[in-house]
PDB file of C-alpha atoms in Angstrom:
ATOM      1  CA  UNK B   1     127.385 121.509  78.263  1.00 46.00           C
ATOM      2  CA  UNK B   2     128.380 120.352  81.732  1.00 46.00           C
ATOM      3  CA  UNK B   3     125.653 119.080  84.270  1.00 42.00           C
ATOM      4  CA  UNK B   4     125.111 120.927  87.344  1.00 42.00           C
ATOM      5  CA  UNK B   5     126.764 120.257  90.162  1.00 41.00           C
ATOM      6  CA  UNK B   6     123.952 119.234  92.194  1.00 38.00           C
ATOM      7  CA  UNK B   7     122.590 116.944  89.568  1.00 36.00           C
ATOM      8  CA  UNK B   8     126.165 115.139  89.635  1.00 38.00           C
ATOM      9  CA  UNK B   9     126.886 115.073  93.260  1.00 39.00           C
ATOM     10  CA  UNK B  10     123.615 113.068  93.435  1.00 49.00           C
ATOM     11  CA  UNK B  11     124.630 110.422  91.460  1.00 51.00           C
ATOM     12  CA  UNK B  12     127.465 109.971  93.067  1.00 58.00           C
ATOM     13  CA  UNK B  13     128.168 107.686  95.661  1.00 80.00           C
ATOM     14  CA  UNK B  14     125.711 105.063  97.205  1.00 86.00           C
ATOM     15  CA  UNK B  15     122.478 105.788  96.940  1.00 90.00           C
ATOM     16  CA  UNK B  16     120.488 106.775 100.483  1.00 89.00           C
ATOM     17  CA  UNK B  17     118.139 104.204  99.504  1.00 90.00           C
ATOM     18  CA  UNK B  18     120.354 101.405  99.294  1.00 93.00           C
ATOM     19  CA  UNK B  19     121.869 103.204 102.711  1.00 93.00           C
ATOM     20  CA  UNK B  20     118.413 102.721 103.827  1.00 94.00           C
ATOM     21  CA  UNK B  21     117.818  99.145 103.259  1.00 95.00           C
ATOM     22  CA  UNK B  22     121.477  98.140 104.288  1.00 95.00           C
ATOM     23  CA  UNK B  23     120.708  99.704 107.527  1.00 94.00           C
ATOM     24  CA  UNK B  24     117.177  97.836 107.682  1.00 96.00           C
ATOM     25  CA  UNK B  25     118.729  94.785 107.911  1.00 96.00           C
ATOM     26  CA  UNK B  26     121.200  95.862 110.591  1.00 95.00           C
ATOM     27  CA  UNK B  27     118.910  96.992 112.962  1.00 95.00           C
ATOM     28  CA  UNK B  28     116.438  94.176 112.686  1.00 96.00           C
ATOM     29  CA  UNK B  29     119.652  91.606 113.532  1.00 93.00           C
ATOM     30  CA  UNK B  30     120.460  93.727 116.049  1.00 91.00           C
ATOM     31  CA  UNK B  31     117.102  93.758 117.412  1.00 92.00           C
ATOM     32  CA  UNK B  32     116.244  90.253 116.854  1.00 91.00           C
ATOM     33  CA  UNK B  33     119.156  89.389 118.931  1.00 85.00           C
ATOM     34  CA  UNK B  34     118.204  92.317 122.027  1.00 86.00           C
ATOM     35  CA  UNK B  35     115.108  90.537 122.136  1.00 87.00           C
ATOM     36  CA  UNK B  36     116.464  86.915 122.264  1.00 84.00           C
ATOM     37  CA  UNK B  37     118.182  88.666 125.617  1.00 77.00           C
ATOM     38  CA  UNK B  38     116.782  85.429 127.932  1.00 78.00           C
ATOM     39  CA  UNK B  39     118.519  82.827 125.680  1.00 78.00           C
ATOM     40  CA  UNK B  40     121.715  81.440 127.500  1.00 70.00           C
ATOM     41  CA  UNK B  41     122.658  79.387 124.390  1.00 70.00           C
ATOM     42  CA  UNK B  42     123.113  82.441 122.157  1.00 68.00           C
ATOM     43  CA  UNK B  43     124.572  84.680 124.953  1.00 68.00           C
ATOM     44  CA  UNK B  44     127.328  82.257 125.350  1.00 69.00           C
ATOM     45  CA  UNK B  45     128.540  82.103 122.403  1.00 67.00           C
ATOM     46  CA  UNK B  46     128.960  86.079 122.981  1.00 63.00           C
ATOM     47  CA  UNK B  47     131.527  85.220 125.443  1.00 60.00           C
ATOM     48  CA  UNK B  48     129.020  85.080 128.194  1.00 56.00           C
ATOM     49  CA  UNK B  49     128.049  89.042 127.985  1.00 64.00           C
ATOM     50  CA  UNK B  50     123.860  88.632 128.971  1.00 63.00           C
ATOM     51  CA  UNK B  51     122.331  92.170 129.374  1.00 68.00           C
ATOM     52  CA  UNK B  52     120.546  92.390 132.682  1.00 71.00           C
ATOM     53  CA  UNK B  53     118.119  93.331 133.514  1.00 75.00           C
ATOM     54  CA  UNK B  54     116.638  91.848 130.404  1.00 77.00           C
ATOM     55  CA  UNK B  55     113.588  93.695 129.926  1.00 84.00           C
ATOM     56  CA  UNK B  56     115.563  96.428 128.978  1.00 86.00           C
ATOM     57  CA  UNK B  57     117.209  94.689 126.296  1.00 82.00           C
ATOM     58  CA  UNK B  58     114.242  93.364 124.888  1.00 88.00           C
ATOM     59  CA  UNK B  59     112.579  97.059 124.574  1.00 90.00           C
ATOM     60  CA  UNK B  60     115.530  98.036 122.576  1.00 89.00           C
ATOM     61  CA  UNK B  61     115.199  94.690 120.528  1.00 91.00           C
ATOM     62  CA  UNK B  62     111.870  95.984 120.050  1.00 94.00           C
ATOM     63  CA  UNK B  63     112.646  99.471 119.078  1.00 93.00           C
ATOM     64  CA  UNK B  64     115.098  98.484 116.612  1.00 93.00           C
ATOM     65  CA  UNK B  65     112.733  96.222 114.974  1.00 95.00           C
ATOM     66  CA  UNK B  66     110.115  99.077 114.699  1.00 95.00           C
ATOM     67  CA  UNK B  67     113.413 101.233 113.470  1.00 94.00           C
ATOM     68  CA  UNK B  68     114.097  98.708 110.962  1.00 95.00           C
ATOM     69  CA  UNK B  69     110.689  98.692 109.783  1.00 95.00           C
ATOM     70  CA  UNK B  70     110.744 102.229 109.000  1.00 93.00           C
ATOM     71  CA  UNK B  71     113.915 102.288 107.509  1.00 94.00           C
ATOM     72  CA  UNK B  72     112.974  99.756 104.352  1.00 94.00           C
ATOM     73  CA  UNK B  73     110.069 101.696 104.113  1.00 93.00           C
ATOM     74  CA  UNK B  74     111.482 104.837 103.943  1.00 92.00           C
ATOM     75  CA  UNK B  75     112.774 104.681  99.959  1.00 91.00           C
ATOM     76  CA  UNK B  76     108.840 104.370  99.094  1.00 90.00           C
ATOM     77  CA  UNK B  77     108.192 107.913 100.458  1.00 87.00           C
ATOM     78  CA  UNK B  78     110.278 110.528  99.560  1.00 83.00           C
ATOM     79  CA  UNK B  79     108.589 113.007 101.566  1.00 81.00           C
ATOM     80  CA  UNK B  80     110.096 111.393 104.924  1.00 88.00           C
ATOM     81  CA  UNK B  81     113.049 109.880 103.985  1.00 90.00           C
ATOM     82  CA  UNK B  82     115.714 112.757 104.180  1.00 89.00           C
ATOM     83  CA  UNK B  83     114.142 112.993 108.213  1.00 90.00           C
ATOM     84  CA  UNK B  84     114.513 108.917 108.601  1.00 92.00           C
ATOM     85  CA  UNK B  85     118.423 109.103 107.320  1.00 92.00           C
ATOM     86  CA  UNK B  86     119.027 111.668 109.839  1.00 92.00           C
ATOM     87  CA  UNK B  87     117.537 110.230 112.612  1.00 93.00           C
ATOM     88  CA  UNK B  88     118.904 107.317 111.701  1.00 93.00           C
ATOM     89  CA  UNK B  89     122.550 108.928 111.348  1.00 94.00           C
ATOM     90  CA  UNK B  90     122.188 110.113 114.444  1.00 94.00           C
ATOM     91  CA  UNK B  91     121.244 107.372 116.716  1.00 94.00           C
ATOM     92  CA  UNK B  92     124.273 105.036 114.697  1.00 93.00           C
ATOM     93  CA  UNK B  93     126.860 107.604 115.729  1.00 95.00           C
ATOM     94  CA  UNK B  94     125.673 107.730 119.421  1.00 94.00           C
ATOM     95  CA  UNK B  95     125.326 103.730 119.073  1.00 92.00           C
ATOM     96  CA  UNK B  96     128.721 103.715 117.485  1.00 93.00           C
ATOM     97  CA  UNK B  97     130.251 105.984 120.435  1.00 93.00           C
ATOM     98  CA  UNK B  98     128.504 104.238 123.091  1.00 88.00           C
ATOM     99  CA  UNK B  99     129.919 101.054 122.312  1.00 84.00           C
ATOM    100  CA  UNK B 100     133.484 102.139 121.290  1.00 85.00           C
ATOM    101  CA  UNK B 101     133.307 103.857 125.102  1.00 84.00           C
ATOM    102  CA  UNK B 102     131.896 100.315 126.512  1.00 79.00           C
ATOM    103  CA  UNK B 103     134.499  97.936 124.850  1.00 77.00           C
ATOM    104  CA  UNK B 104     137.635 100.476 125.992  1.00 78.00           C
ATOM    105  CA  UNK B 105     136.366 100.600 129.803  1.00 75.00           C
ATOM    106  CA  UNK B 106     137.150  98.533 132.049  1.00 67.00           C
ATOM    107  CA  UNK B 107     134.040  97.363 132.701  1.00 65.00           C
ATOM    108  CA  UNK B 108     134.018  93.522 133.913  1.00 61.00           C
ATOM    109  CA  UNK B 109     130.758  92.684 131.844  1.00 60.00           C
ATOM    110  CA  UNK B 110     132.981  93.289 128.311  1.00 61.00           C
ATOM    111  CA  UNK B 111     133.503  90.449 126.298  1.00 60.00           C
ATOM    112  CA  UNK B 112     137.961  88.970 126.461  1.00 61.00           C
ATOM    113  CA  UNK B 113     139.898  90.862 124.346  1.00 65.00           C
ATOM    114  CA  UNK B 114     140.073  88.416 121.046  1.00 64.00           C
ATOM    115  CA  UNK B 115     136.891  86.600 121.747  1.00 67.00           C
ATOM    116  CA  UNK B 116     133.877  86.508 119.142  1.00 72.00           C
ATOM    117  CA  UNK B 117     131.835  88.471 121.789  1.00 68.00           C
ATOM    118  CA  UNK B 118     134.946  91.490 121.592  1.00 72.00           C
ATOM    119  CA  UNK B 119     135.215  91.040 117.468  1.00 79.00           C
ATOM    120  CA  UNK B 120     131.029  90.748 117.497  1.00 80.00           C
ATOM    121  CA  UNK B 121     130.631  94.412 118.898  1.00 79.00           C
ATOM    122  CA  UNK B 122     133.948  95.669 117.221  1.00 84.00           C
ATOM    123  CA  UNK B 123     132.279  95.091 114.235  1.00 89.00           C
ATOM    124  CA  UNK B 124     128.610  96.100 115.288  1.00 88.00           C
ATOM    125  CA  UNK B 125     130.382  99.564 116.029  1.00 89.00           C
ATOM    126  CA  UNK B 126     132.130  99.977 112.425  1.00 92.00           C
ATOM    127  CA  UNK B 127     129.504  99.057 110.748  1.00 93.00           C
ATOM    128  CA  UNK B 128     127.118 101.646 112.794  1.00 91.00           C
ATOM    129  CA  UNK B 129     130.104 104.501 112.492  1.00 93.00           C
ATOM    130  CA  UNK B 130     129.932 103.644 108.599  1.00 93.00           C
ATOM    131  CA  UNK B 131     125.691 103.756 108.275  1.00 92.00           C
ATOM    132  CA  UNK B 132     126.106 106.957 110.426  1.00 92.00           C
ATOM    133  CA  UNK B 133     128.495 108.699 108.047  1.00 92.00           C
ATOM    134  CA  UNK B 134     126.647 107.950 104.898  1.00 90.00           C
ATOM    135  CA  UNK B 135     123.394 108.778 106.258  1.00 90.00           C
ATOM    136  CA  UNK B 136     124.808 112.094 107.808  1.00 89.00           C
ATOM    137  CA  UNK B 137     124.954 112.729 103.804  1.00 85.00           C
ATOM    138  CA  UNK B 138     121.289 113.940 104.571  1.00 80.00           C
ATOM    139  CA  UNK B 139     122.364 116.708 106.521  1.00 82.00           C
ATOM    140  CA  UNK B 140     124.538 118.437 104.025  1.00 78.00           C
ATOM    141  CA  UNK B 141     121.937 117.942 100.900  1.00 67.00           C
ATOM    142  CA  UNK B 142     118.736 116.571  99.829  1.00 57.00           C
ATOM    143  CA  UNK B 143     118.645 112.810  99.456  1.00 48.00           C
TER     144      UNK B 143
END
């Protein structure tokens, strides 16, 4: 006899978990580096992008920290982690679409075309599109 389908569907693909902790790790970068907004050195190397006013850079290198936090805790409780992955999915697409909006404006704070600032955020922006798909898995079934 044949498994169910929902039995099946769960083991396929990457597990939310692992989704989870990926995404952990991501934010916590990201925020480690929104807080570090009043270091020149590191800025520089981002092809001299420096968000201003920094305060508000630093809240969101807080918050993303905190998000982090929740996020490799969430595999522990099963009770909250379906809510966490969609939350999560939700603020990686906006993320994702925010910055994809930023870097094709012609906004004179965007890092040169070809620099590691422009590659640094293309990526950022994949790799939040990507953690926003696989978490959006939450929406459509149980995790």
């Amino acid at each position: 006899m044949s498994e169910p389908a929902v039995t099946r569907s769960r083991r396929s693909g990457i597990p939310m978990s692992l989704v989870l902790r990926i995404n952990a790790v991501v934010a916590f970068v990201l925020g480690f580096v929104l807080l570090a907004a009043t270091w020149r050195g590191l800025f520089e190397q981002l092809s001299r992008f420096r968000p201003l006013p920094w305060i508000y850079a630093q809240i969101a290198g807080a918050t993303l920290v905190a998000l982090a936090y929740m996020l490799w805790r969430a595999p522990r409780n099963a009770a909250v982690q379906e809510t966490l992955a969609q939350g999560a999915a939700i603020a990686n697409i906006l993320a994702f679409v925010c910055i994809a909006v930023w870097l094709f404006s012609n906004d004179k704070g965007i890092p040169s075309s070809g620099s590691f600032g422009s590659w640094a955020f293309a990526v950022t922006a994949v790799v939040l599109a990507v953690l926003g798909v696989l978490e959006g898995r939450a929406f459509w079934r149980r995790v």
